[in-house]
Tab-separated table of C-alpha atoms in Angstrom:
chain	number	residue	atom	x	y	z
A	8	MET	CA	64.054	122.521	92.832
A	9	ASN	CA	66.838	122.232	90.221
A	10	ASP	CA	69.171	125.116	89.626
A	11	SER	CA	68.228	127.278	86.601
A	12	SER	CA	71.615	126.601	84.995
A	13	GLU	CA	70.462	123.049	84.283
A	14	PHE	CA	68.340	124.399	81.437
A	15	PHE	CA	71.485	125.235	79.434
A	16	THR	CA	72.302	121.827	77.972
A	17	ASP	CA	73.807	120.756	74.677
A	18	SER	CA	70.333	120.456	73.174
A	19	PHE	CA	66.844	121.641	74.034
A	20	GLU	CA	63.777	120.275	72.262
A	21	GLY	CA	65.880	119.187	69.279
A	22	ILE	CA	67.762	122.496	68.966
A	23	SER	CA	71.480	121.851	69.519
A	24	ARG	CA	74.167	124.313	70.498
A	25	LYS	CA	76.644	122.136	68.594
A	26	PHE	CA	76.965	122.185	64.831
A	27	THR	CA	74.899	119.382	63.285
A	28	ASP	CA	73.904	118.247	59.767
A	29	ILE	CA	77.357	119.237	58.516
A	30	GLN	CA	77.588	118.938	54.719
A	31	MET	CA	80.535	119.927	52.533
A	32	LEU	CA	79.453	122.466	49.912
A	33	CYS	CA	82.657	122.661	47.894
A	34	GLU	CA	86.445	122.489	47.955
A	35	SER	CA	88.319	125.257	46.168
A	36	GLY	CA	92.082	125.683	46.194
A	37	VAL	CA	93.275	125.500	49.793
A	38	SER	CA	89.908	125.770	51.549
A	39	ARG	CA	86.663	123.896	52.093
A	40	LEU	CA	83.160	125.231	52.702
A	41	TYR	CA	80.591	123.410	54.821
A	42	ARG	CA	76.948	124.063	55.626
A	43	ALA	CA	75.928	123.307	59.209
A	44	THR	CA	73.046	123.889	61.626
A	45	ARG	CA	73.193	125.286	65.156
A	46	PHE	CA	70.228	126.389	67.279
A	47	GLY	CA	68.040	125.677	64.264
A	48	ARG	CA	69.902	128.219	62.091
A	49	LEU	CA	72.101	127.559	59.062
A	50	PHE	CA	75.757	128.665	59.024
A	51	VAL	CA	78.717	128.331	56.633
A	52	LEU	CA	82.024	126.985	57.949
A	53	LYS	CA	85.267	127.762	56.095
A	54	SER	CA	88.304	125.628	56.886
A	55	LEU	CA	91.583	124.620	55.277
A	56	THR	CA	92.128	121.344	53.470
A	57	PRO	CA	94.249	118.815	55.422
A	58	GLN	CA	97.212	119.458	53.105
A	59	SER	CA	96.972	123.252	53.507
A	60	LEU	CA	96.507	122.996	57.267
A	61	ARG	CA	100.059	121.691	57.600
A	62	GLN	CA	101.529	124.872	56.114
A	63	SER	CA	101.823	127.935	58.340
A	64	MET	CA	101.331	130.292	55.373
A	65	TYR	CA	97.788	129.060	54.766
A	66	ARG	CA	96.988	129.080	58.483
A	67	GLU	CA	98.097	132.708	58.547
A	68	MET	CA	95.887	133.436	55.509
A	69	LEU	CA	92.859	132.033	57.332
A	70	ARG	CA	93.653	134.117	60.407
A	71	LYS	CA	94.157	137.210	58.245
A	72	GLU	CA	90.807	136.643	56.513
A	73	LEU	CA	89.077	136.389	59.898
A	74	GLU	CA	90.724	139.598	61.161
A	75	ILE	CA	89.486	141.453	58.076
A	76	MET	CA	85.945	140.037	58.154
A	77	MET	CA	85.420	140.748	61.850
A	78	GLN	CA	85.821	144.475	61.094
A	79	LEU	CA	82.926	144.477	58.619
A	80	GLN	CA	79.286	145.290	59.367
A	81	HIS	CA	77.441	146.050	56.116
A	82	PRO	CA	74.235	144.614	54.599
A	83	GLY	CA	76.103	143.949	51.341
A	84	ILE	CA	78.936	141.915	52.916
A	85	VAL	CA	78.787	138.397	54.364
A	86	GLN	CA	79.079	138.469	58.155
A	87	ALA	CA	81.630	136.457	60.139
A	88	PHE	CA	80.929	135.405	63.744
A	89	GLY	CA	84.311	134.066	64.863
A	90	LEU	CA	86.834	131.234	64.713
A	91	GLU	CA	85.892	127.831	66.211
A	92	THR	CA	87.108	124.256	66.191
A	93	VAL	CA	84.342	121.948	64.977
A	94	ASP	CA	84.403	118.138	65.122
A	95	GLY	CA	84.999	116.689	61.678
A	96	VAL	CA	85.901	120.076	60.205
A	97	GLY	CA	88.716	121.426	62.384
A	98	GLN	CA	89.468	125.089	62.922
A	99	CYS	CA	87.134	127.187	60.791
A	100	ILE	CA	85.604	130.631	60.288
A	101	VAL	CA	81.903	130.664	61.174
A	102	MET	CA	79.883	132.819	58.739
A	103	GLU	CA	76.266	133.580	57.948
A	104	TYR	CA	74.497	131.312	55.460
A	105	ILE	CA	73.108	133.154	52.418
A	106	ASP	CA	69.975	131.668	50.858
A	107	GLY	CA	70.666	132.648	47.273
A	108	THR	CA	72.805	132.044	44.222
A	109	THR	CA	75.985	133.508	42.764
A	110	LEU	CA	75.768	136.473	40.422
A	111	THR	CA	77.137	134.216	37.670
A	112	ASP	CA	74.213	131.801	37.969
A	113	TYR	CA	71.785	134.695	38.349
A	114	ILE	CA	72.684	136.611	35.188
A	115	GLU	CA	73.316	133.480	33.104
A	116	GLY	CA	70.471	131.311	34.445
A	117	GLU	CA	66.722	131.201	33.883
A	118	ARG	CA	66.210	134.802	35.091
A	119	ARG	CA	68.697	136.268	32.621
A	120	ASP	CA	66.018	137.524	30.203
A	121	THR	CA	63.545	138.601	32.911
A	122	LEU	CA	65.859	141.010	34.750
A	123	SER	CA	64.704	144.562	34.128
A	124	GLU	CA	67.108	147.425	33.511
A	125	GLU	CA	66.132	148.838	36.909
A	126	GLN	CA	66.946	145.541	38.669
A	127	ARG	CA	70.333	145.334	36.957
A	128	ARG	CA	71.166	148.870	38.075
A	129	GLN	CA	70.014	148.125	41.611
A	130	ILE	CA	72.441	145.180	41.766
A	131	ILE	CA	75.249	147.480	40.575
A	132	ASP	CA	74.338	150.203	43.111
A	133	ASP	CA	74.305	147.695	45.999
A	134	LEU	CA	77.624	146.181	44.867
A	135	ILE	CA	79.323	149.586	44.580
A	136	SER	CA	77.992	150.519	48.035
A	137	ALA	CA	79.530	147.361	49.550
A	138	VAL	CA	82.903	147.876	47.809
A	139	GLY	CA	82.898	151.553	48.820
A	140	TYR	CA	82.417	150.493	52.436
A	141	LEU	CA	85.375	148.080	52.147
A	142	HIS	CA	87.598	150.815	50.740
A	143	SER	CA	86.546	153.225	53.506
A	144	LYS	CA	87.900	150.610	55.940
A	145	GLY	CA	91.212	150.491	54.085
A	146	ILE	CA	90.439	147.001	52.707
A	147	ILE	CA	90.965	145.914	49.083
A	148	HIS	CA	89.064	142.757	48.066
A	149	ARG	CA	91.426	141.868	45.158
A	150	ASP	CA	89.217	138.984	43.953
A	151	LEU	CA	85.922	140.599	42.920
A	152	LYS	CA	84.122	138.406	40.403
A	153	PRO	CA	80.520	137.175	39.866
A	154	GLU	CA	81.335	133.900	41.692
A	155	ASN	CA	82.202	135.920	44.835
A	156	ILE	CA	78.952	137.914	44.749
A	157	MET	CA	75.793	136.292	46.101
A	158	ILE	CA	72.246	137.402	45.231
A	159	ALA	CA	69.745	136.523	47.963
A	160	HIS	CA	66.465	134.996	46.814
A	161	ASN	CA	64.632	137.425	49.093
A	162	GLY	CA	64.766	140.969	47.700
A	163	LEU	CA	67.790	140.630	45.344
A	164	GLN	CA	70.096	141.541	48.255
A	165	VAL	CA	73.764	141.637	47.154
A	166	LYS	CA	76.355	139.935	49.397
A	167	VAL	CA	80.117	140.103	48.721
A	168	ILE	CA	81.885	136.935	49.934
A	169	ASP	CA	85.336	135.271	50.047
A	170	PHE	CA	87.957	137.576	51.579
A	171	GLY	CA	90.795	135.044	51.248
A	172	MET	CA	92.700	137.362	48.887
A	173	ALA	CA	91.701	140.618	50.619
A	174	ASP	CA	94.433	142.861	52.007
A	175	THR	CA	95.046	146.063	53.955
A	176	ASP	CA	98.032	148.323	54.466
A	177	SER	CA	98.124	147.245	58.113
A	178	HIS	CA	99.020	143.649	57.209
A	179	THR	CA	102.702	143.178	56.527
A	180	THR	CA	102.571	139.473	55.667
A	181	LEU	CA	101.337	137.497	52.654
A	182	LYS	CA	102.008	140.292	50.185
A	183	GLN	CA	101.908	138.767	46.725
A	184	PRO	CA	99.983	139.205	43.450
A	185	ALA	CA	96.482	137.800	43.843
A	186	GLY	CA	93.127	137.464	42.072
A	187	THR	CA	91.297	135.518	39.373
A	188	LEU	CA	92.815	136.081	35.935
A	189	ARG	CA	89.517	136.782	34.102
A	190	TYR	CA	88.544	139.648	36.457
A	191	MET	CA	91.983	140.694	37.709
A	192	ALA	CA	93.406	144.117	36.851
A	193	PRO	CA	96.525	143.831	34.636
A	194	GLU	CA	98.791	145.379	37.276
A	195	GLN	CA	97.785	142.721	39.848
A	196	THR	CA	99.916	140.107	38.059
A	197	THR	CA	103.067	141.904	39.180
A	198	ALA	CA	102.138	144.472	41.879
A	199	TYR	CA	102.535	143.493	45.516
A	200	THR	CA	100.817	146.608	46.883
A	201	PRO	CA	96.991	146.569	46.773
A	202	ASP	CA	95.212	149.587	45.274
A	203	VAL	CA	91.499	150.526	45.296
A	204	ARG	CA	91.736	150.862	41.513
A	205	ASN	CA	92.343	147.085	41.317
A	206	ASP	CA	88.761	146.581	42.542
A	207	ILE	CA	87.420	149.331	40.242
A	208	TYR	CA	88.799	147.434	37.223
A	209	SER	CA	87.031	144.271	38.419
A	210	LEU	CA	83.809	146.261	38.937
A	211	GLY	CA	83.995	147.398	35.309
A	212	LEU	CA	84.104	143.799	34.063
A	213	ILE	CA	81.278	142.782	36.407
A	214	MET	CA	79.117	145.713	35.200
A	215	GLN	CA	79.877	144.595	31.652
A	216	ASP	CA	78.512	141.121	32.503
A	217	ILE	CA	75.388	142.565	34.164
A	218	ASN	CA	74.734	144.742	31.063
A	219	PRO	CA	72.854	147.644	32.706
A	220	GLY	CA	72.281	149.537	29.466
A	221	LYS	CA	73.730	152.228	27.216
A	222	PRO	CA	74.247	154.965	29.892
A	223	TYR	CA	76.905	152.799	31.574
A	224	ARG	CA	79.045	152.205	28.488
A	225	GLN	CA	81.429	155.125	29.003
A	226	ILE	CA	81.611	154.415	32.743
A	227	ILE	CA	82.578	150.778	32.120
A	228	GLU	CA	85.107	151.839	29.485
A	229	ARG	CA	86.875	154.143	31.954
A	230	CYS	CA	86.927	151.450	34.673
A	231	LEU	CA	88.882	149.219	32.273
A	232	ARG	CA	91.525	151.790	31.297
A	233	PRO	CA	95.145	151.603	32.538
A	234	ILE	CA	95.350	152.211	36.279
A	235	ASP	CA	96.378	155.889	36.082
A	236	GLN	CA	93.379	156.683	33.829
A	237	ARG	CA	90.673	154.908	35.865
A	238	TYR	CA	88.392	156.445	38.461
A	239	ALA	CA	90.623	157.245	41.428
A	240	ASN	CA	88.150	155.891	43.986
A	241	ILE	CA	84.575	154.685	44.492
A	242	ASN	CA	83.342	158.209	45.255
A	243	GLU	CA	84.488	159.382	41.821
A	244	LEU	CA	82.795	156.374	40.208
A	245	CYS	CA	79.504	157.136	42.053
A	246	ASN	CA	79.631	160.769	40.925
A	247	ALA	CA	80.067	159.675	37.303
A	248	ILE	CA	77.084	157.304	37.510
A	249	ASP	CA	74.862	159.940	39.172
A	250	SER	CA	75.851	162.584	36.615
A	251	THR	CA	75.223	160.252	33.666
A	252	LEU	CA	71.791	159.140	34.887
A	253	ALA	CA	70.741	162.712	35.807
A	254	SER	CA	71.692	163.935	32.321
A	255	ARG	CA	69.663	161.125	30.806
A	256	ARG	CA	66.616	162.051	32.932
A	257	ARG	CA	66.866	165.686	31.839
A	258	ARG	CA	66.978	164.710	28.157
A	259	ARG	CA	63.961	162.451	28.640
A	260	GLN	CA	61.993	165.206	30.409
A	261	TRP	CA	62.829	167.678	27.657
A	262	ALA	CA	61.687	165.209	24.995
A	263	ILE	CA	58.395	164.648	26.842
A	264	ALA	CA	57.887	168.405	27.196
A	265	SER	CA	58.556	168.956	23.486
A	266	VAL	CA	56.065	166.280	22.486
A	267	GLY	CA	53.512	167.828	24.863
A	268	ALA	CA	54.008	171.267	23.334
A	269	LEU	CA	53.552	169.887	19.820
A	270	CYS	CA	50.357	168.121	20.879
A	271	LEU	CA	49.004	171.339	22.424
A	272	ALA	CA	49.838	173.248	19.248
A	273	ALA	CA	48.034	170.666	17.131
A	274	LEU	CA	44.985	170.787	19.404
A	275	GLY	CA	44.942	174.596	19.258
A	276	ALA	CA	45.075	174.596	15.475
A	277	LEU	CA	42.300	171.997	15.335
A	278	ALA	CA	40.137	174.096	17.690
A	279	VAL	CA	40.631	177.166	15.500
A	280	TRP	CA	39.572	175.239	12.424
A	281	LEU	CA	36.515	173.613	14.100
A	282	PHE	CA	35.158	176.800	15.618
A	283	ARG	CA	35.931	179.174	12.791
A	284	PRO	CA	33.046	181.696	12.127
A	285	ALA	CA	30.757	181.498	9.121
A	286	GLN	CA	32.296	182.866	5.962
A	287	THR	CA	31.550	186.555	5.451
A	288	VAL	CA	33.149	189.371	3.667
A	289	SER	CA	35.324	189.999	6.749
A	290	GLU	CA	36.472	186.318	7.022
A	291	PRO	CA	40.153	186.934	6.203
A	292	VAL	CA	40.446	189.618	8.904
A	293	THR	CA	38.614	187.442	11.511
A	294	ARG	CA	40.759	184.399	10.751
A	295	THR	CA	43.924	186.458	11.101
A	296	ILE	CA	42.807	187.672	14.564
A	297	VAL	CA	41.932	184.101	15.666
A	298	ASP	CA	45.274	182.753	14.400
A	299	ARG	CA	47.095	185.433	16.394
A	300	HIS	CA	45.172	184.484	19.521
A	301	ALA	CA	46.027	180.785	18.975
A	302	THR	CA	49.695	181.634	18.465
A	303	ASP	CA	49.783	183.757	21.611
A	304	SER	CA	48.110	180.938	23.573
A	305	LEU	CA	50.674	178.417	22.314
A	306	ARG	CA	53.512	180.746	23.268
A	307	GLU	CA	52.101	181.100	26.768
A	308	VAL	CA	51.766	177.295	27.083
A	309	LEU	CA	55.353	176.777	25.910
A	310	ALA	CA	56.638	179.470	28.286
A	311	ARG	CA	54.857	177.880	31.256
A	312	GLN	CA	56.180	174.435	30.239
A	313	GLN	CA	59.732	175.782	30.055
A	314	GLU	CA	59.369	177.444	33.482
A	315	GLU	CA	58.090	174.164	34.955
A	316	ASN	CA	60.981	172.243	33.358
A	317	ALA	CA	63.477	174.763	34.725
A	318	ALA	CA	61.946	174.498	38.219
A	319	THR	CA	62.002	170.679	38.051
A	320	GLN	CA	65.632	170.696	36.915
A	321	ALA	CA	66.603	173.128	39.694
A	322	GLU	CA	64.853	170.919	42.264
A	323	MET	CA	66.630	167.788	40.967
A	324	GLU	CA	69.996	169.549	41.063
A	325	ALA	CA	69.331	170.721	44.630
A	326	GLN	CA	68.380	167.174	45.679
A	327	MET	CA	71.490	165.803	44.000
A	328	ALA	CA	73.685	168.391	45.727
A	329	THR	CA	72.146	167.459	49.085
A	330	ARG	CA	72.647	163.780	48.377
A	331	MET	CA	76.272	164.297	47.338
A	332	GLY	CA	76.920	166.382	50.468
A	333	THR	CA	75.475	163.648	52.670
A	334	MET	CA	77.518	161.019	50.839
A	335	ARG	CA	80.731	163.046	51.265
A	336	ASP	CA	80.042	163.467	54.983
A	337	SER	CA	79.450	159.725	55.341
A	338	ILE	CA	82.620	158.890	53.441
A	339	ALA	CA	84.580	161.362	55.587
A	340	GLN	CA	83.251	159.712	58.757
A	341	LEU	CA	84.066	156.253	57.412
A	342	HIS	CA	87.536	157.425	56.448
A	343	ALA	CA	88.133	158.762	59.960
A	344	GLU	CA	86.938	155.477	61.442
A	345	SER	CA	89.178	153.624	58.990
A	346	GLN	CA	92.186	155.677	60.096
A	347	ARG	CA	91.445	154.854	63.730
A	348	LEU	CA	91.098	151.131	63.029
A	349	GLN	CA	94.265	151.093	60.949
A	350	GLU	CA	96.170	152.715	63.811
A	351	GLU	CA	94.873	150.029	66.179
A	352	LEU	CA	95.774	147.249	63.745
A	353	ASN	CA	99.223	148.741	63.178
A	354	ARG	CA	99.769	148.906	66.926
A	355	VAL	CA	98.870	145.232	67.381
A	356	SER	CA	100.833	144.169	64.290
A	357	THR	CA	103.911	146.055	65.510
A	358	ALA	CA	103.514	144.564	68.992
A	359	LYS	CA	103.421	141.059	67.482
A	360	THR	CA	106.594	141.676	65.506
A	361	GLN	CA	108.403	143.105	68.547
A	362	ALA	CA	107.208	140.205	70.703
A	363	LEU	CA	108.568	137.592	68.270
A	364	GLN	CA	111.890	139.442	68.078
A	365	ALA	CA	112.065	139.580	71.885
A	366	PHE	CA	111.369	135.842	72.058
A	367	ASP	CA	114.139	135.082	69.547
A	368	ARG	CA	116.595	137.176	71.569
A	369	ALA	CA	115.581	135.421	74.806
A	370	ALA	CA	115.835	132.008	73.133
A	371	ALA	CA	119.317	132.814	71.839
A	372	LYS	CA	120.367	134.099	75.256
A	373	SER	CA	119.114	130.900	76.939
A	374	GLY	CA	121.607	128.916	74.855
A	375	VAL	CA	119.254	125.904	74.623
A	376	THR	CA	119.691	125.310	70.910
A	377	ARG	CA	123.450	125.956	71.024
A	378	GLU	CA	123.921	123.498	73.917
A	379	LEU	CA	121.805	120.782	72.277
A	380	ASP	CA	123.998	121.035	69.179
A	381	THR	CA	127.078	120.244	71.313
A	382	LEU	CA	125.613	117.228	73.164
A	383	ARG	CA	126.392	113.709	72.018
A	384	HIS	CA	123.713	112.019	74.153
A	385	TRP	CA	120.724	113.026	76.243
A	386	SER	CA	120.335	112.502	79.940
A	387	TRP	CA	117.714	113.739	82.386
A	388	ARG	CA	120.511	114.952	84.629
A	389	HIS	CA	120.521	118.077	82.426
A	390	ALA	CA	118.109	119.717	84.859
A	391	ASP	CA	119.366	123.192	84.127
A	392	LEU	CA	118.693	122.713	80.410
A	393	ASN	CA	115.132	121.494	81.099
A	394	GLN	CA	114.544	124.497	83.327
A	395	ARG	CA	115.645	126.905	80.594
A	396	ILE	CA	113.264	125.213	78.142
A	397	GLN	CA	110.370	125.727	80.567
A	398	GLU	CA	111.402	129.337	81.150
A	399	MET	CA	110.884	130.076	77.458
A	400	ASN	CA	107.234	129.070	77.873
A	401	ARG	CA	106.872	131.369	80.879
A	402	PHE	CA	108.488	134.123	78.839
A	403	VAL	CA	105.394	134.239	76.601
A	404	TYR	CA	103.008	134.998	79.462
A	405	ASP	CA	105.397	137.321	81.298
A	406	TYR	CA	105.932	139.357	78.131
A	407	VAL	CA	102.197	139.785	77.474
A	408	ASP	CA	101.506	140.688	81.113
A	409	ALA	CA	104.128	143.423	80.855
A	410	LEU	CA	102.412	145.176	77.925
A	411	ASP	CA	101.306	148.710	78.821
A	412	SER	CA	97.744	149.990	79.221
A	413	ARG	CA	97.402	150.971	75.556
A	414	PHE	CA	96.657	147.329	74.769
A	415	SER	CA	93.158	145.988	75.444
A	416	ALA	CA	92.444	142.425	76.551
A	417	SER	CA	91.680	141.527	72.932
A	418	ASP	CA	95.003	143.035	71.766
A	419	ARG	CA	96.882	141.071	74.424
A	420	ASP	CA	95.171	137.855	73.310
A	421	LYS	CA	96.346	138.450	69.730
A	422	VAL	CA	99.949	139.069	70.828
A	423	ARG	CA	99.843	136.035	73.142
A	424	GLU	CA	98.483	133.842	70.346
A	425	ALA	CA	101.295	134.900	67.995
A	426	LEU	CA	103.908	134.291	70.705
A	427	LEU	CA	102.488	130.878	71.611
A	428	GLU	CA	102.581	129.755	68.005
A	429	HIS	CA	106.187	130.960	67.731
A	430	TRP	CA	107.072	129.167	70.971
A	431	GLN	CA	105.385	126.000	69.657
A	432	GLU	CA	107.612	126.028	66.573
A	433	TRP	CA	110.727	126.623	68.705
A	434	ASN	CA	109.726	123.929	71.214
A	435	SER	CA	108.996	121.435	68.396
A	436	ASP	CA	112.510	122.000	67.074
A	437	VAL	CA	113.965	121.454	70.581
A	438	GLU	CA	111.956	118.252	71.049
A	439	LYS	CA	113.124	117.017	67.673
A	440	ARG	CA	116.774	117.540	68.666
A	441	ILE	CA	116.227	115.753	72.004
A	442	LYS	CA	114.493	112.857	70.231
A	443	THR	CA	117.506	112.523	67.912
A	444	LEU	CA	119.869	112.376	70.912
A	445	ARG	CA	117.750	109.686	72.579
A	446	SER	CA	117.741	107.609	69.418
A	447	LYS	CA	121.521	107.745	69.372
A	448	GLU	CA	121.638	106.606	73.016
A	449	ARG	CA	119.402	103.591	72.310
A	450	GLY	CA	121.463	102.755	69.269
């Protein structure tokens, strides 16, 4: 009988563990997007263009985007599964495939005139929820625009995509102005430090495009003010939306109650006229008594209606207070989790920086580069020099092994990866110098 491990092959009944049916979706700037199938499921692969792949800055941007996306677990944000090397594509981020269309196509396409006010507001609520989650993690998107917001065909689910420009305080590299000019906050053209209010400005323009109705006009207007006059954070924006919509509901309920009271008054007057007694000598006195009864009845109806309205308003305010309390608790928990994650990221980021500095000091102490600069020809009798070159490679692994217990296996892998890349650059420079010496010998 065959061992059970033989069942795990590259394909089983036409379902492959490798990416197949790879099709390029688009090429934008420095990156390419592909659609591919694995295990019968669709995925999106994001890689760099061949020209961008040769530049370390863009490779670092791809790695930074992956680090940010792997922190995120929210129904309104595209999910990343990891970094893989795929034949024909190269190194790429593997992400979920979203069966839908961009918000731009959705609000400007065939469904533009069929979207109800409620649907438009639901899209805005879902989008604000996703951005609020990002901010609670200490992440600023910096490139919010309708093209980076997907609407799933199933259930109008909002998905925020493209974190190539996203940033956090924990990242110390690639700090430069970023965004798309049409939806970019004015201060982003010069500011190097990301701010949650950058995204709030972009949200204002997106809400303007969605056109959710008159109640949102003042909210949108404040989102688009200068940075010090905008909403300070997503929580403040949510409170403004809730307050505006609650006020509108109260006005609508009062209008309905007023119309109801007028209708009751009209019906009462009509009943008095229809059932008035036969005319007698005492008719004026009888009519006066009936009119008083009708007036008293109307007053009682209006008083009951006002009591019911007051009770309904009190109930709505209590529900809103409960909801706001729950939201504040959730935001506080997310903020605490964000602080913890930022501390972890800062620890790893600091460890990377210290590791690279330690490598540079060890490389300088080895004297390899200095000695190569003094040689006029290369010979394999320089055994000591070759040994020192090899020792720099061992330095990488020895350094990581010496990290203390605060660092997890994943943290050590990140530090080792940064060191290996740094060693690769140093080693490439050494090999280039040796190659030059050999060329001189042959000449």
